[in-house]
Amino acid sequence: MDEHENGESSAGSINPDDVVNILLASDIHLGYKEDDKERGQDSFNAFEEVLQIAVAKNVDFILLGGDLFDKANPSTYCLNRCLMLLRTYCMGGDKPILIEFLSDQRVNFKESLNQTVNYEDENLNISIPVFSIHGNHDDASCSGNLSALDILSTSGLVNYFGKLTNLQNLEVNPIMLQKGQTKIAIYGLSYIQDNRLTRLFDDKKVKLALPENTDTDWFNIFVLHQNRANRGMKNYLPEESLPEFLDFVVWGHEHDCRIEPEQNSKKRFFVCQPGSTVATSLAGGEAGVKKCALLQIHQKNFKLEPITLQSVRPFVFDTISIGDVIANNDSFQFGRGTMEEKVQNLAREKIKEMLKKCEELRTGHPKQPKLPLIRLRIEVTETNQMFQIVRFGQAYGKIVANSDDMILFKRQIKRRTKDDVKVDKEAIEEAFLVETEQKVNKVEDVVKRYFDDADDDMKMKLLSMDAMAELTRCIIAGTSKSDTIFDFYLKEGQKFVDGCAEEDFEQKLADFRAQEEQVFKGLLHVLDTERREAPQDDPEGDEEEDESPVAMPATKATRGRGRGTTTTKAATTTRGRGRGRGANSTTTKQNTTKKALNVSVSNTSRASKGGKGVVVLSSDESD
């Protein structure tokens, strides 16, 4: 088989007895819309197909990335269907289990009744073991800190691992398996609230215990269920936070399918995001092809085969911008009929095209549903362009599975015709848009979204996203830090470009951006020094000072009391109590903002490195 090792392919004669075959899937969401007569069986059909593929591929075990159930306390019907499917496809027969369990099972399954892997239980006849962490939907939040996965574990049908009860210090011990000459260490981290998990990373309270000779003998897999996409500062887990000794990461929770392995450029491990097997929202990310995958591992090499699910309901997502239609077609605006009628006719034509695309998604699978899912997002600029959604959908009741919510209206922000500030206005406006799938409510979120969406020629090349977010917070808080931030970055950037040839200028800037993490830490130190050395104007005496003079990360919020002309709740760079100053005038803020947005800047990511032995995950480099 073709193998991947450090991103390179190789081929050779491999003993099949040394190859571990794993079926990967995630976000099954059993029981989603089970009361819906049309869509109630979708999640069960998809899970059954996953199990059938595991049997057909003769895998050694199944590895799930969380959210097996849509609810932590599923209905009796849902739980019974799950038990039936697992007993049908994962138990019975005389298929031998060739995987040897090497780690301490009492540690790996300490929350389980038997505290042992199910295929070594003499009372059970397991043909395909299933290993699973829990996600945010099947989190152990019920009475007794139990969920449906605990029931499956107690019954011996699923090996439930990665359940951590001590959220003050996370110690992740791997499941250690061996087949022939191949050794695998699987680290499981069930769902934890992203902001809490991020704080644990920052405080170096997440530890991964390593087996001996992990660099040479073990293929290290990490299974987790967290936000991967940036949904706001501290509200997602950056890939760079994971340790570099890992070989392969199975990322659950995100529903869009990115199952082809993507190599992290800094840590060099590969990330596989299986996505969901059933659409649980009508978002664009759910409209992609649903897949599971066969992962084959031989020593330190692997091969992944994506497998498209054939029983999934067809789903097509599309968008119409009424503003663009009006701009490109004068007759649309000035022709006969009301604007509402024109938009309805346009929507009908678009839905015809989408239904044709649904027909192309037909697979011929006997359990594939006949009625497709349709979501047409219509971006409007005026309320007279909107119409009654439910009434419109009544004509499609026997054609579409979701006729009541086929249409989603989204209000567009009108473009300004004149602006002296040279920025990507479309990216700025898009950064402020709020949709049900992804809300933006923090200043740093808006700044980050601008850096992501702006055209390349409009992005900044000296200041970074972190510096811009810090500058924006200072402006809102009414502190005069803009000159300090600009002067600091100009001074540091000049060190990299002084004396270089013109043709090397861009490369020198790239070198500067590559060290952004250290540069930004230096900026925080300068800002904190200014804060501590600034004269105080509070006549009421001394207040309690911070215990440590070291500046905290810019995303840490503070509590404090201050005196001035304006009271704000903006985040600052320190924790504890302190004194505030009055807000700048509106004119000063506007000028400072324009100055900031005209500076050439680019966004860089922040990475962390882990040590060896016991790896401590942190936003700072380990000692």
PDB file of N, CA, C and O in Angstrom, residues 5-6 172 174-177 181-187 208-222 243-248 297 299-301 610-615:
ATOM      1  N   GLU A   5       4.698   9.256   5.217  1.00  0.00           N
ATOM      2  CA  GLU A   5       5.582   9.491   6.359  1.00  0.00           C
ATOM      3  C   GLU A   5       6.214  10.845   6.162  1.00  0.00           C
ATOM      4  O   GLU A   5       6.964  11.070   5.212  1.00  0.00           O
ATOM      5  N   ASN A   6       5.875  11.770   7.054  1.00  0.00           N
ATOM      6  CA  ASN A   6       6.356  13.138   6.946  1.00  0.00           C
ATOM      7  C   ASN A   6       5.996  13.756   5.602  1.00  0.00           C
ATOM      8  O   ASN A   6       6.761  14.503   5.010  1.00  0.00           O
ATOM      9  N   VAL A 172      -3.926  13.120  30.264  1.00  0.00           N
ATOM     10  CA  VAL A 172      -4.438  12.243  29.219  1.00  0.00           C
ATOM     11  C   VAL A 172      -3.475  11.071  29.049  1.00  0.00           C
ATOM     12  O   VAL A 172      -2.331  11.247  28.637  1.00  0.00           O
ATOM     13  N   PRO A 174      -2.705   7.508  27.154  1.00  0.00           N
ATOM     14  CA  PRO A 174      -3.109   6.918  25.877  1.00  0.00           C
ATOM     15  C   PRO A 174      -3.543   5.461  26.006  1.00  0.00           C
ATOM     16  O   PRO A 174      -3.114   4.735  26.900  1.00  0.00           O
ATOM     17  N   ILE A 175      -4.409   5.048  25.097  1.00  0.00           N
ATOM     18  CA  ILE A 175      -4.678   3.633  24.862  1.00  0.00           C
ATOM     19  C   ILE A 175      -3.557   3.108  23.974  1.00  0.00           C
ATOM     20  O   ILE A 175      -3.330   3.626  22.876  1.00  0.00           O
ATOM     21  N   MET A 176      -2.858   2.103  24.431  1.00  0.00           N
ATOM     22  CA  MET A 176      -1.684   1.594  23.712  1.00  0.00           C
ATOM     23  C   MET A 176      -2.008   0.219  23.135  1.00  0.00           C
ATOM     24  O   MET A 176      -2.307  -0.725  23.870  1.00  0.00           O
ATOM     25  N   LEU A 177      -1.947   0.127  21.808  1.00  0.00           N
ATOM     26  CA  LEU A 177      -2.318  -1.082  21.087  1.00  0.00           C
ATOM     27  C   LEU A 177      -1.165  -1.549  20.213  1.00  0.00           C
ATOM     28  O   LEU A 177      -0.319  -0.743  19.796  1.00  0.00           O
ATOM     29  N   GLN A 181       4.135  -5.703  14.081  1.00  0.00           N
ATOM     30  CA  GLN A 181       5.228  -4.759  14.295  1.00  0.00           C
ATOM     31  C   GLN A 181       4.751  -3.314  14.443  1.00  0.00           C
ATOM     32  O   GLN A 181       5.577  -2.410  14.511  1.00  0.00           O
ATOM     33  N   THR A 182       3.444  -3.112  14.473  1.00  0.00           N
ATOM     34  CA  THR A 182       2.894  -1.748  14.543  1.00  0.00           C
ATOM     35  C   THR A 182       2.336  -1.468  15.929  1.00  0.00           C
ATOM     36  O   THR A 182       1.528  -2.238  16.456  1.00  0.00           O
ATOM     37  N   LYS A 183       2.763  -0.344  16.519  1.00  0.00           N
ATOM     38  CA  LYS A 183       2.295   0.085  17.832  1.00  0.00           C
ATOM     39  C   LYS A 183       1.580   1.429  17.694  1.00  0.00           C
ATOM     40  O   LYS A 183       2.091   2.346  17.033  1.00  0.00           O
ATOM     41  N   ILE A 184       0.413   1.533  18.321  1.00  0.00           N
ATOM     42  CA  ILE A 184      -0.400   2.749  18.229  1.00  0.00           C
ATOM     43  C   ILE A 184      -0.727   3.242  19.635  1.00  0.00           C
ATOM     44  O   ILE A 184      -1.126   2.458  20.491  1.00  0.00           O
ATOM     45  N   ALA A 185      -0.564   4.534  19.844  1.00  0.00           N
ATOM     46  CA  ALA A 185      -0.985   5.190  21.085  1.00  0.00           C
ATOM     47  C   ALA A 185      -2.102   6.167  20.732  1.00  0.00           C
ATOM     48  O   ALA A 185      -1.898   7.078  19.923  1.00  0.00           O
ATOM     49  N   ILE A 186      -3.287   5.969  21.309  1.00  0.00           N
ATOM     50  CA  ILE A 186      -4.452   6.802  21.007  1.00  0.00           C
ATOM     51  C   ILE A 186      -4.791   7.655  22.228  1.00  0.00           C
ATOM     52  O   ILE A 186      -5.150   7.125  23.284  1.00  0.00           O
ATOM     53  N   TYR A 187      -4.663   8.966  22.079  1.00  0.00           N
ATOM     54  CA  TYR A 187      -5.013   9.918  23.140  1.00  0.00           C
ATOM     55  C   TYR A 187      -6.420  10.436  22.877  1.00  0.00           C
ATOM     56  O   TYR A 187      -6.719  10.912  21.777  1.00  0.00           O
ATOM     57  N   LEU A 208       0.045  15.226  28.476  1.00  0.00           N
ATOM     58  CA  LEU A 208      -0.076  13.978  27.749  1.00  0.00           C
ATOM     59  C   LEU A 208       1.090  13.080  28.140  1.00  0.00           C
ATOM     60  O   LEU A 208       2.261  13.446  27.943  1.00  0.00           O
ATOM     61  N   ALA A 209       0.759  11.922  28.697  1.00  0.00           N
ATOM     62  CA  ALA A 209       1.804  10.981  29.106  1.00  0.00           C
ATOM     63  C   ALA A 209       2.282  10.211  27.877  1.00  0.00           C
ATOM     64  O   ALA A 209       1.483   9.666  27.112  1.00  0.00           O
ATOM     65  N   LEU A 210       3.586  10.162  27.698  1.00  0.00           N
ATOM     66  CA  LEU A 210       4.142   9.525  26.508  1.00  0.00           C
ATOM     67  C   LEU A 210       4.665   8.136  26.808  1.00  0.00           C
ATOM     68  O   LEU A 210       5.298   7.904  27.839  1.00  0.00           O
ATOM     69  N   PRO A 211       4.442   7.185  25.888  1.00  0.00           N
ATOM     70  CA  PRO A 211       5.108   5.885  26.014  1.00  0.00           C
ATOM     71  C   PRO A 211       6.589   6.028  25.697  1.00  0.00           C
ATOM     72  O   PRO A 211       7.015   7.015  25.082  1.00  0.00           O
ATOM     73  N   GLU A 212       7.370   5.070  26.111  1.00  0.00           N
ATOM     74  CA  GLU A 212       8.802   5.111  25.827  1.00  0.00           C
ATOM     75  C   GLU A 212       9.036   5.003  24.322  1.00  0.00           C
ATOM     76  O   GLU A 212       8.302   4.335  23.607  1.00  0.00           O
ATOM     77  N   ASN A 213      10.099   5.676  23.856  1.00  0.00           N
ATOM     78  CA  ASN A 213      10.493   5.652  22.443  1.00  0.00           C
ATOM     79  C   ASN A 213       9.341   6.085  21.535  1.00  0.00           C
ATOM     80  O   ASN A 213       9.104   5.492  20.480  1.00  0.00           O
ATOM     81  N   THR A 214       8.655   7.136  21.944  1.00  0.00           N
ATOM     82  CA  THR A 214       7.472   7.540  21.177  1.00  0.00           C
ATOM     83  C   THR A 214       7.823   8.047  19.788  1.00  0.00           C
ATOM     84  O   THR A 214       7.020   7.949  18.857  1.00  0.00           O
ATOM     85  N   ASP A 215       9.028   8.585  19.599  1.00  0.00           N
ATOM     86  CA  ASP A 215       9.411   9.125  18.294  1.00  0.00           C
ATOM     87  C   ASP A 215       9.661   8.045  17.260  1.00  0.00           C
ATOM     88  O   ASP A 215       9.501   8.275  16.063  1.00  0.00           O
ATOM     89  N   THR A 216      10.053   6.868  17.700  1.00  0.00           N
ATOM     90  CA  THR A 216      10.471   5.837  16.755  1.00  0.00           C
ATOM     91  C   THR A 216       9.546   4.637  16.716  1.00  0.00           C
ATOM     92  O   THR A 216       9.353   4.035  15.659  1.00  0.00           O
ATOM     93  N   ASP A 217       8.956   4.269  17.840  1.00  0.00           N
ATOM     94  CA  ASP A 217       8.207   3.016  17.908  1.00  0.00           C
ATOM     95  C   ASP A 217       6.693   3.182  17.800  1.00  0.00           C
ATOM     96  O   ASP A 217       6.003   2.237  17.410  1.00  0.00           O
ATOM     97  N   TRP A 218       6.168   4.337  18.124  1.00  0.00           N
ATOM     98  CA  TRP A 218       4.731   4.494  18.269  1.00  0.00           C
ATOM     99  C   TRP A 218       4.157   5.458  17.248  1.00  0.00           C
ATOM    100  O   TRP A 218       4.745   6.503  16.946  1.00  0.00           O
ATOM    101  N   PHE A 219       2.987   5.082  16.714  1.00  0.00           N
ATOM    102  CA  PHE A 219       2.207   5.989  15.881  1.00  0.00           C
ATOM    103  C   PHE A 219       1.176   6.635  16.807  1.00  0.00           C
ATOM    104  O   PHE A 219       0.290   5.966  17.337  1.00  0.00           O
ATOM    105  N   ASN A 220       1.295   7.948  17.006  1.00  0.00           N
ATOM    106  CA  ASN A 220       0.515   8.667  18.015  1.00  0.00           C
ATOM    107  C   ASN A 220      -0.691   9.366  17.390  1.00  0.00           C
ATOM    108  O   ASN A 220      -0.547  10.220  16.508  1.00  0.00           O
ATOM    109  N   ILE A 221      -1.877   8.982  17.853  1.00  0.00           N
ATOM    110  CA  ILE A 221      -3.134   9.545  17.372  1.00  0.00           C
ATOM    111  C   ILE A 221      -3.791  10.340  18.498  1.00  0.00           C
ATOM    112  O   ILE A 221      -3.828   9.894  19.639  1.00  0.00           O
ATOM    113  N   PHE A 222      -4.299  11.509  18.155  1.00  0.00           N
ATOM    114  CA  PHE A 222      -5.026  12.331  19.119  1.00  0.00           C
ATOM    115  C   PHE A 222      -6.450  12.511  18.617  1.00  0.00           C
ATOM    116  O   PHE A 222      -6.667  12.968  17.489  1.00  0.00           O
ATOM    117  N   PRO A 243       0.812  19.147  20.690  1.00  0.00           N
ATOM    118  CA  PRO A 243       2.252  18.872  20.691  1.00  0.00           C
ATOM    119  C   PRO A 243       2.721  18.276  19.375  1.00  0.00           C
ATOM    120  O   PRO A 243       1.983  17.596  18.666  1.00  0.00           O
ATOM    121  N   GLU A 244       3.991  18.516  19.056  1.00  0.00           N
ATOM    122  CA  GLU A 244       4.525  18.104  17.766  1.00  0.00           C
ATOM    123  C   GLU A 244       4.865  16.623  17.695  1.00  0.00           C
ATOM    124  O   GLU A 244       5.129  16.113  16.602  1.00  0.00           O
ATOM    125  N   PHE A 245       4.851  15.898  18.824  1.00  0.00           N
ATOM    126  CA  PHE A 245       5.161  14.472  18.742  1.00  0.00           C
ATOM    127  C   PHE A 245       4.018  13.682  18.103  1.00  0.00           C
ATOM    128  O   PHE A 245       4.196  12.528  17.712  1.00  0.00           O
ATOM    129  N   LEU A 246       2.831  14.284  17.979  1.00  0.00           N
ATOM    130  CA  LEU A 246       1.692  13.596  17.388  1.00  0.00           C
ATOM    131  C   LEU A 246       1.947  13.307  15.914  1.00  0.00           C
ATOM    132  O   LEU A 246       2.614  14.073  15.213  1.00  0.00           O
ATOM    133  N   ASP A 247       1.375  12.202  15.449  1.00  0.00           N
ATOM    134  CA  ASP A 247       1.448  11.853  14.034  1.00  0.00           C
ATOM    135  C   ASP A 247       0.142  12.142  13.301  1.00  0.00           C
ATOM    136  O   ASP A 247       0.162  12.508  12.126  1.00  0.00           O
ATOM    137  N   PHE A 248      -0.981  11.963  13.994  1.00  0.00           N
ATOM    138  CA  PHE A 248      -2.276  12.027  13.319  1.00  0.00           C
ATOM    139  C   PHE A 248      -3.322  12.530  14.315  1.00  0.00           C
ATOM    140  O   PHE A 248      -3.356  12.084  15.461  1.00  0.00           O
ATOM    141  N   ILE A 297      -2.496   1.786   9.103  1.00  0.00           N
ATOM    142  CA  ILE A 297      -1.243   2.215   9.733  1.00  0.00           C
ATOM    143  C   ILE A 297      -0.258   1.059   9.732  1.00  0.00           C
ATOM    144  O   ILE A 297      -0.591  -0.062  10.142  1.00  0.00           O
ATOM    145  N   GLN A 299       3.548   0.726  11.180  1.00  0.00           N
ATOM    146  CA  GLN A 299       4.631   1.351  11.946  1.00  0.00           C
ATOM    147  C   GLN A 299       4.411   2.864  12.009  1.00  0.00           C
ATOM    148  O   GLN A 299       3.416   3.326  12.549  1.00  0.00           O
ATOM    149  N   LYS A 300       5.279   3.699  11.429  1.00  0.00           N
ATOM    150  CA  LYS A 300       5.117   5.150  11.499  1.00  0.00           C
ATOM    151  C   LYS A 300       4.479   5.722  10.232  1.00  0.00           C
ATOM    152  O   LYS A 300       4.454   6.943  10.042  1.00  0.00           O
ATOM    153  N   ASN A 301       3.964   4.863   9.370  1.00  0.00           N
ATOM    154  CA  ASN A 301       3.386   5.306   8.110  1.00  0.00           C
ATOM    155  C   ASN A 301       1.882   5.058   8.108  1.00  0.00           C
ATOM    156  O   ASN A 301       1.379   4.202   8.837  1.00  0.00           O
ATOM    157  N   GLY A 610       5.648  21.746  22.397  1.00  0.00           N
ATOM    158  CA  GLY A 610       5.602  20.856  23.548  1.00  0.00           C
ATOM    159  C   GLY A 610       6.941  20.183  23.744  1.00  0.00           C
ATOM    160  O   GLY A 610       7.715  20.004  22.819  1.00  0.00           O
ATOM    161  N   GLY A 611       7.224  19.779  24.950  1.00  0.00           N
ATOM    162  CA  GLY A 611       8.447  19.073  25.234  1.00  0.00           C
ATOM    163  C   GLY A 611       8.284  17.592  25.074  1.00  0.00           C
ATOM    164  O   GLY A 611       7.316  17.103  24.539  1.00  0.00           O
ATOM    165  N   LYS A 612       9.193  16.826  25.528  1.00  0.00           N
ATOM    166  CA  LYS A 612       9.157  15.366  25.439  1.00  0.00           C
ATOM    167  C   LYS A 612       8.956  14.797  26.830  1.00  0.00           C
ATOM    168  O   LYS A 612       9.038  15.479  27.834  1.00  0.00           O
ATOM    169  N   GLY A 613       8.722  13.483  26.896  1.00  0.00           N
ATOM    170  CA  GLY A 613       8.436  12.829  28.164  1.00  0.00           C
ATOM    171  C   GLY A 613       6.989  13.028  28.506  1.00  0.00           C
ATOM    172  O   GLY A 613       6.136  12.352  27.996  1.00  0.00           O
ATOM    173  N   VAL A 614       6.688  13.998  29.356  1.00  0.00           N
ATOM    174  CA  VAL A 614       5.311  14.416  29.592  1.00  0.00           C
ATOM    175  C   VAL A 614       5.144  15.758  28.910  1.00  0.00           C
ATOM    176  O   VAL A 614       5.850  16.703  29.201  1.00  0.00           O
ATOM    177  N   VAL A 615       4.233  15.843  27.955  1.00  0.00           N
ATOM    178  CA  VAL A 615       4.072  17.046  27.162  1.00  0.00           C
ATOM    179  C   VAL A 615       3.070  17.958  27.833  1.00  0.00           C
ATOM    180  O   VAL A 615       1.979  17.532  28.184  1.00  0.00           O
TER     181      VAL A 615
END
